[in-house]
mmCIF file of C-alpha atoms and ligand atoms in Angstrom:
data_model
loop_
_atom_site.group_PDB
_atom_site.id
_atom_site.type_symbol
_atom_site.label_atom_id
_atom_site.label_comp_id
_atom_site.label_asym_id
_atom_site.label_seq_id
_atom_site.Cartn_x
_atom_site.Cartn_y
_atom_site.Cartn_z
ATOM 1 C CA MET A 212 6.100 -104.002 -49.070
ATOM 2 C CA GLU A 213 9.045 -103.033 -46.890
ATOM 3 C CA GLN A 214 10.509 -99.528 -47.324
ATOM 4 C CA THR A 215 13.970 -98.044 -46.822
ATOM 5 C CA LEU A 216 15.643 -94.642 -47.084
ATOM 6 C CA VAL A 217 18.575 -94.135 -49.441
ATOM 7 C CA ILE A 218 20.549 -90.896 -49.663
ATOM 8 C CA LEU A 219 22.746 -90.229 -52.681
ATOM 9 C CA LYS A 220 25.402 -88.223 -50.861
ATOM 10 C CA PRO A 221 27.270 -85.145 -52.133
ATOM 11 C CA SER A 222 30.070 -87.485 -53.278
ATOM 12 C CA ALA A 223 27.581 -89.149 -55.682
ATOM 13 C CA ILE A 224 26.327 -85.777 -56.923
ATOM 14 C CA HIS A 225 29.783 -84.218 -57.462
ATOM 15 C CA ARG A 226 31.072 -87.370 -59.167
ATOM 16 C CA ALA A 227 28.029 -87.599 -61.480
ATOM 17 C CA LEU A 228 27.149 -91.122 -60.308
ATOM 18 C CA VAL A 229 23.445 -90.482 -59.726
ATOM 19 C CA GLY A 230 22.149 -92.245 -62.842
ATOM 20 C CA LYS A 231 24.388 -95.292 -62.398
ATOM 21 C CA ILE A 232 23.286 -95.807 -58.795
ATOM 22 C CA ILE A 233 19.577 -95.349 -59.431
ATOM 23 C CA ASP A 234 19.905 -97.760 -62.364
ATOM 24 C CA ARG A 235 21.325 -100.454 -60.060
ATOM 25 C CA PHE A 236 18.400 -100.212 -57.659
ATOM 26 C CA GLN A 237 15.817 -100.267 -60.454
ATOM 27 C CA LYS A 238 17.445 -103.161 -62.327
ATOM 28 C CA LYS A 239 17.495 -105.150 -59.081
ATOM 29 C CA GLY A 240 13.712 -104.788 -58.888
ATOM 30 C CA LEU A 241 13.414 -102.217 -56.126
ATOM 31 C CA VAL A 242 10.621 -99.713 -56.666
ATOM 32 C CA ILE A 243 11.178 -95.964 -56.241
ATOM 33 C CA THR A 244 8.187 -94.575 -54.349
ATOM 34 C CA GLY A 245 9.734 -91.251 -53.314
ATOM 35 C CA MET A 246 12.609 -89.153 -54.649
ATOM 36 C CA LYS A 247 13.702 -85.538 -54.321
ATOM 37 C CA MET A 248 16.761 -83.287 -54.147
ATOM 38 C CA MET A 249 17.392 -81.294 -50.996
ATOM 39 C CA GLN A 250 20.170 -79.348 -49.282
ATOM 40 C CA LEU A 251 20.857 -80.832 -45.846
ATOM 41 C CA ASP A 252 21.644 -78.555 -42.900
ATOM 42 C CA GLU A 253 23.352 -79.090 -39.566
ATOM 43 C CA LYS A 254 20.059 -79.569 -37.704
ATOM 44 C CA ILE A 255 18.828 -82.519 -39.766
ATOM 45 C CA LEU A 256 22.320 -84.053 -39.892
ATOM 46 C CA ARG A 257 22.680 -83.909 -36.110
ATOM 47 C CA GLU A 258 19.424 -85.874 -35.883
ATOM 48 C CA HIS A 259 20.277 -88.297 -38.661
ATOM 49 C CA TYR A 260 23.782 -88.999 -37.347
ATOM 50 C CA ALA A 261 22.919 -88.642 -33.620
ATOM 51 C CA HIS A 262 24.931 -91.807 -32.892
ATOM 52 C CA LEU A 263 28.059 -90.103 -34.261
ATOM 53 C CA VAL A 264 27.941 -86.513 -32.933
ATOM 54 C CA GLU A 265 30.628 -87.162 -30.315
ATOM 55 C CA LYS A 266 33.047 -88.768 -32.795
ATOM 56 C CA PRO A 267 36.152 -86.776 -33.780
ATOM 57 C CA PHE A 268 35.248 -87.100 -37.456
ATOM 58 C CA PHE A 269 31.773 -85.597 -37.014
ATOM 59 C CA PRO A 270 32.671 -82.005 -38.101
ATOM 60 C CA SER A 271 34.238 -83.397 -41.261
ATOM 61 C CA LEU A 272 31.182 -85.629 -41.869
ATOM 62 C CA LEU A 273 28.911 -82.578 -41.488
ATOM 63 C CA GLU A 274 30.916 -80.593 -44.027
ATOM 64 C CA SER A 275 30.949 -83.537 -46.426
ATOM 65 C CA MET A 276 27.171 -84.055 -46.206
ATOM 66 C CA MET A 277 26.501 -80.354 -46.864
ATOM 67 C CA ALA A 278 28.954 -80.052 -49.786
ATOM 68 C CA ALA A 279 26.148 -80.319 -52.359
ATOM 69 C CA PRO A 280 22.435 -81.030 -52.362
ATOM 70 C CA VAL A 281 21.637 -84.718 -51.904
ATOM 71 C CA ILE A 282 18.995 -86.956 -53.459
ATOM 72 C CA VAL A 283 16.801 -88.792 -50.976
ATOM 73 C CA MET A 284 14.882 -91.851 -52.101
ATOM 74 C CA CYS A 285 12.256 -94.175 -50.694
ATOM 75 C CA LEU A 286 12.782 -97.671 -52.106
ATOM 76 C CA GLU A 287 10.320 -100.521 -51.700
ATOM 77 C CA GLY A 288 10.592 -104.269 -52.111
ATOM 78 C CA LYS A 289 10.548 -107.544 -50.230
ATOM 79 C CA ASP A 290 13.252 -107.492 -47.524
ATOM 80 C CA CYS A 291 14.237 -104.126 -48.965
ATOM 81 C CA VAL A 292 16.288 -102.906 -45.961
ATOM 82 C CA GLU A 293 18.589 -105.929 -46.006
ATOM 83 C CA VAL A 294 18.823 -106.063 -49.805
ATOM 84 C CA VAL A 295 19.777 -102.372 -50.087
ATOM 85 C CA ARG A 296 22.352 -102.632 -47.275
ATOM 86 C CA MET A 297 23.939 -105.587 -49.099
ATOM 87 C CA MET A 298 24.009 -103.600 -52.341
ATOM 88 C CA THR A 299 25.554 -100.633 -50.474
ATOM 89 C CA GLY A 300 28.450 -102.565 -48.921
ATOM 90 C CA ALA A 301 30.693 -101.904 -45.913
ATOM 91 C CA THR A 302 30.987 -98.337 -44.585
ATOM 92 C CA ASN A 303 34.593 -97.908 -45.697
ATOM 93 C CA GLY A 304 34.797 -98.025 -49.491
ATOM 94 C CA ARG A 305 38.262 -99.592 -49.313
ATOM 95 C CA LYS A 306 36.823 -102.544 -47.377
ATOM 96 C CA ALA A 307 33.529 -102.829 -49.284
ATOM 97 C CA LEU A 308 33.351 -105.813 -51.597
ATOM 98 C CA PRO A 309 33.563 -105.316 -55.359
ATOM 99 C CA GLY A 310 30.057 -105.496 -56.772
ATOM 100 C CA THR A 311 28.656 -103.280 -54.022
ATOM 101 C CA ILE A 312 28.102 -99.568 -54.669
ATOM 102 C CA ARG A 313 30.772 -98.493 -52.198
ATOM 103 C CA GLY A 314 33.069 -101.321 -53.302
ATOM 104 C CA ASP A 315 32.850 -100.210 -56.920
ATOM 105 C CA TYR A 316 32.836 -96.428 -56.530
ATOM 106 C CA SER A 317 34.519 -95.426 -53.257
ATOM 107 C CA MET A 318 38.019 -95.398 -51.762
ATOM 108 C CA SER A 319 36.907 -93.641 -48.585
ATOM 109 C CA GLY A 320 35.305 -94.170 -45.176
ATOM 110 C CA GLN A 321 33.623 -90.774 -45.438
ATOM 111 C CA GLU A 322 33.077 -90.110 -49.153
ATOM 112 C CA ASN A 323 31.150 -93.349 -49.530
ATOM 113 C CA ILE A 324 28.477 -92.319 -52.060
ATOM 114 C CA VAL A 325 25.282 -93.594 -50.397
ATOM 115 C CA HIS A 326 23.447 -93.875 -47.110
ATOM 116 C CA ALA A 327 20.990 -96.737 -46.535
ATOM 117 C CA SER A 328 18.855 -97.406 -43.438
ATOM 118 C CA ASP A 329 20.205 -100.225 -41.255
ATOM 119 C CA SER A 330 16.919 -101.651 -39.884
ATOM 120 C CA ILE A 331 13.218 -101.651 -40.711
ATOM 121 C CA GLU A 332 12.531 -99.477 -37.665
ATOM 122 C CA ASN A 333 15.240 -96.928 -38.533
ATOM 123 C CA GLY A 334 14.018 -96.936 -42.131
ATOM 124 C CA GLN A 335 10.603 -95.707 -40.998
ATOM 125 C CA ILE A 336 12.145 -93.096 -38.663
ATOM 126 C CA GLU A 337 14.503 -91.852 -41.390
ATOM 127 C CA LEU A 338 11.804 -91.716 -44.081
ATOM 128 C CA ALA A 339 9.681 -89.567 -41.756
ATOM 129 C CA ARG A 340 12.708 -87.307 -41.204
ATOM 130 C CA PHE A 341 13.292 -86.611 -44.896
ATOM 131 C CA PHE A 342 9.845 -86.963 -46.525
ATOM 132 C CA LYS A 343 6.382 -85.582 -45.927
ATOM 133 C CA PRO A 344 3.778 -88.394 -46.075
ATOM 134 C CA GLU A 345 2.395 -87.065 -49.385
ATOM 135 C CA GLU A 346 5.855 -87.237 -50.993
ATOM 136 C CA ILE A 347 5.812 -91.054 -50.847
ATOM 137 C CA PHE A 348 3.588 -92.588 -53.492
ATOM 138 C CA LYS A 349 1.618 -95.829 -53.694
ATOM 139 C CA TYR A 350 1.561 -97.573 -57.052
ATOM 140 C CA THR A 351 2.105 -101.051 -58.441
ATOM 141 C CA PRO A 352 4.727 -101.402 -61.181
ATOM 142 C CA SER A 353 3.194 -103.190 -64.159
ATOM 143 C CA ASP A 354 5.793 -105.966 -64.351
ATOM 144 C CA LEU A 355 5.930 -106.963 -60.655
ATOM 145 C CA ARG A 356 4.995 -110.556 -61.488
ATOM 146 C CA PHE A 357 8.274 -110.946 -63.364
ATOM 147 C CA PHE A 358 10.230 -109.842 -60.295
ATOM 148 C CA TYR A 359 8.553 -112.088 -57.698
ATOM 149 C CA ALA A 360 6.824 -115.442 -57.379
ATOM 150 C CA PRO A 361 3.129 -115.107 -56.428
ATOM 151 C CA ASP A 362 3.758 -116.194 -52.825
ATOM 152 C CA GLU A 363 6.501 -113.572 -52.370
ATOM 153 C CA ILE A 364 4.243 -110.564 -52.920
HETATM 154 P P1 TYD B 652 27.759 -95.396 -39.882
HETATM 155 O O1 TYD B 652 26.343 -95.145 -39.471
HETATM 156 O O2 TYD B 652 28.681 -96.030 -38.870
HETATM 157 O O3 TYD B 652 27.871 -96.292 -41.206
HETATM 158 P P2 TYD B 652 26.902 -96.551 -42.458
HETATM 159 O O4 TYD B 652 26.835 -95.291 -43.289
HETATM 160 O O5 TYD B 652 27.594 -97.671 -43.226
HETATM 161 O O6 TYD B 652 25.554 -96.965 -41.922
HETATM 162 O O7 TYD B 652 28.432 -94.008 -40.294
HETATM 163 C C1 TYD B 652 27.702 -93.020 -40.949
HETATM 164 C C2 TYD B 652 28.622 -92.250 -41.846
HETATM 165 O O8 TYD B 652 29.620 -91.580 -41.077
HETATM 166 C C3 TYD B 652 29.398 -93.107 -42.844
HETATM 167 O O9 TYD B 652 28.624 -93.486 -43.970
HETATM 168 C C4 TYD B 652 30.534 -92.200 -43.176
HETATM 169 C C5 TYD B 652 30.818 -91.496 -41.858
HETATM 170 N N1 TYD B 652 31.941 -92.119 -41.119
HETATM 171 C C6 TYD B 652 33.201 -91.552 -41.221
HETATM 172 O O10 TYD B 652 33.409 -90.541 -41.914
HETATM 173 N N2 TYD B 652 34.246 -92.140 -40.556
HETATM 174 C C7 TYD B 652 34.080 -93.251 -39.798
HETATM 175 O O11 TYD B 652 35.070 -93.754 -39.191
HETATM 176 C C8 TYD B 652 32.766 -93.831 -39.686
HETATM 177 C C9 TYD B 652 32.523 -95.072 -38.843
HETATM 178 C C10 TYD B 652 31.722 -93.236 -40.369
#
């Protein structure tokens, strides 16, 4: 099954939204195969947001992402990367559609609650950045057949 990286950002931690967000992913049928809390530092954030280091908002983004420990998750499911990005919504919470995580919980382009990988390839790169191989687990949820048709799994 496809995998993606989700980060519950400091805005999710400080606003006590962790349970609500994890609940959405699980109810959807995505399987949690890795999850831990960690404090991010400048080194890992410069790697993770390498495409943004020259932007004027980068120092503020750094501070925001280090304002509390985060929760990193590996989610698995069919077409997981696309499904999770749809559930996450547009980057700016004010533009994200209602029903998405950012659309329901964020009014900000920076304090936007979650990160989700934007491609299968980046998902694999990002998972390797935040998890050791042994921190991602292989198991089959008992009720998978009620989430998918036989030819989908
Ligand atoms: P980006 O990778 O463009 O978006 P996404 O998180 O939707 O994949 O940006 C990464 C993060 O940088 C974004 O979640 C919040 C922050 N950011 C800002 O603070 N201001 C901005 O104008 C942009 C584009 C991003």
